[in-house]
Amino acid sequence: MMIASQLDRRKTGAVLMIVKRMKMEGVKPDRTTYNCLLQACAQEGLYAEARGIFEDMVAMGIHPDQQTFHHLMQTLGPVEQSALFDVMKMMEEWSILPNEYTYEIVIARFAENQRLELALQFLAKLGPAGLSPTIKTATAVITSAAHLGFPQLALDLADSFESTSVRRLEGEVWVDLLASCSESLYAEGTVRTWHKVVRELRMIPDEGCCLQVLHTAARHGLSALGLEVIKQLKAMNVVWSEHHFAPVVEAMCHRQELREALILLDFMRENHMKPTLDTARPILEYISKDTNTIDDAWGKLEELREEGQTVDVVALNVVIQAAVALRDLQRAVGTYKAAAQVGVKPDIDTYNLLLEGCISARHRQLGDRLLGEMKDAGIKPDVMTYQRMVLLCLTQTTYEDAFFYLEEMKTLRMVPPLVVYEAIVRKLVSVGDTRYKIALEELKECGYQVSMRLESFVSSGGAHNGPARAKEEPAEPVVVL
């Protein structure tokens, strides 16, 4: 009893002193004494010493039991798997059958070392032996499978355990399963584990986990789940941001819920978030299939207006963007002209999108008119506006105005984007205008590098672009303060 008391307090030194006193007093140790010594070694991770105690125990003619071997296993370090197999072989030689706790030690050790296949092999031995896994065994294997990126396997193991045991898995295990399913974009598992964690167990996943669930919802069109996550974030006092809602918009578009996606844009703005064209990109992909889908989207905007709903300007812009993508400039301008019908006032993005359409159509006159209407509306041109006016001018035979807009950008202390300089250089080289040298110098003065393709284009007099390369994103325009 004295030894057991000291073991409970993890006082290994005191245990050894008691055993030493027993030896001095001629008290013969029994199996309980040896098992206590082995337990003390297990607490300190002393495998070599434990083996010595075990051999002394056998030499004294004392037959080991299951607990003896359990303590021997527990003295091993996490990576000493060969020694673990040795102990199991010794156990077999002594004709001692493993019980649930034996399997718990072994399986948990394999799971801890990410040896999932071995853990599953030993788990499979429990049933034929008439044994059931302990909750610790089940937790170890399920958690290991989840962390190693096998969410479906982990979920199947969890279902199997709870269907055959009166014990329930801890909530943290289900949270791990939710994280694993959502990180792997496993739709069915994400829905099930979300309901288990949030609805049944009333647990609160962290924001990172919620974001992963939103990404899964976006990928698989689970708009209802996405909205549920949004509500959960609100309940967690997480400040809503655009990146929370963008996946829901995508999920709605996957489910062909265009009307709901358009409404969500206005809901975002009402709740102090600014939806952008990036937010609406899934809407663009959905409605830019053909002119019929564009007209259907416009019809949805009219319906919302008739119902007294507010139509967000991004909803208008994405319809215009879809028309521009189909090179239907007439439909894009018509949508812009009808903005008042749905109660929308065009913004800077509206005009920049229309200017993009003018570039594709080489329609300089319309571009000038749009720029004038933009200024009349009190909207200040930005870097993108000037960039597109330069590119539009370069589509014409007479392109001198491109330099006017370039100089105006510099007057406003804007750094012209790389794409502007590259377009100017290409135009000048292609028509034999030697001012391309000045443009190249300015390009370098702005901190840009001449690409291999542009250099090849210039050196060949516009004959070829040089080696093909991956498409580069245009440099981000900046404003010099």
Coordinates of C-alpha atoms in Angstrom, one line a residue, residues 33 149 161 223 264 376 394 405 441:
T33 CA 5.8 -5.4 -5.7
G149 CA -6.0 13.4 -44.3
F161 CA -17.4 2.8 -32.5
S223 CA -25.5 27.3 -49.8
L264 CA -26.5 38.7 -50.8
D376 CA -20.2 64.7 -65.4
L394 CA -3.4 52.7 -79.0
Y405 CA -3.4 60.3 -70.8
E441 CA 13.6 54.4 -70.4

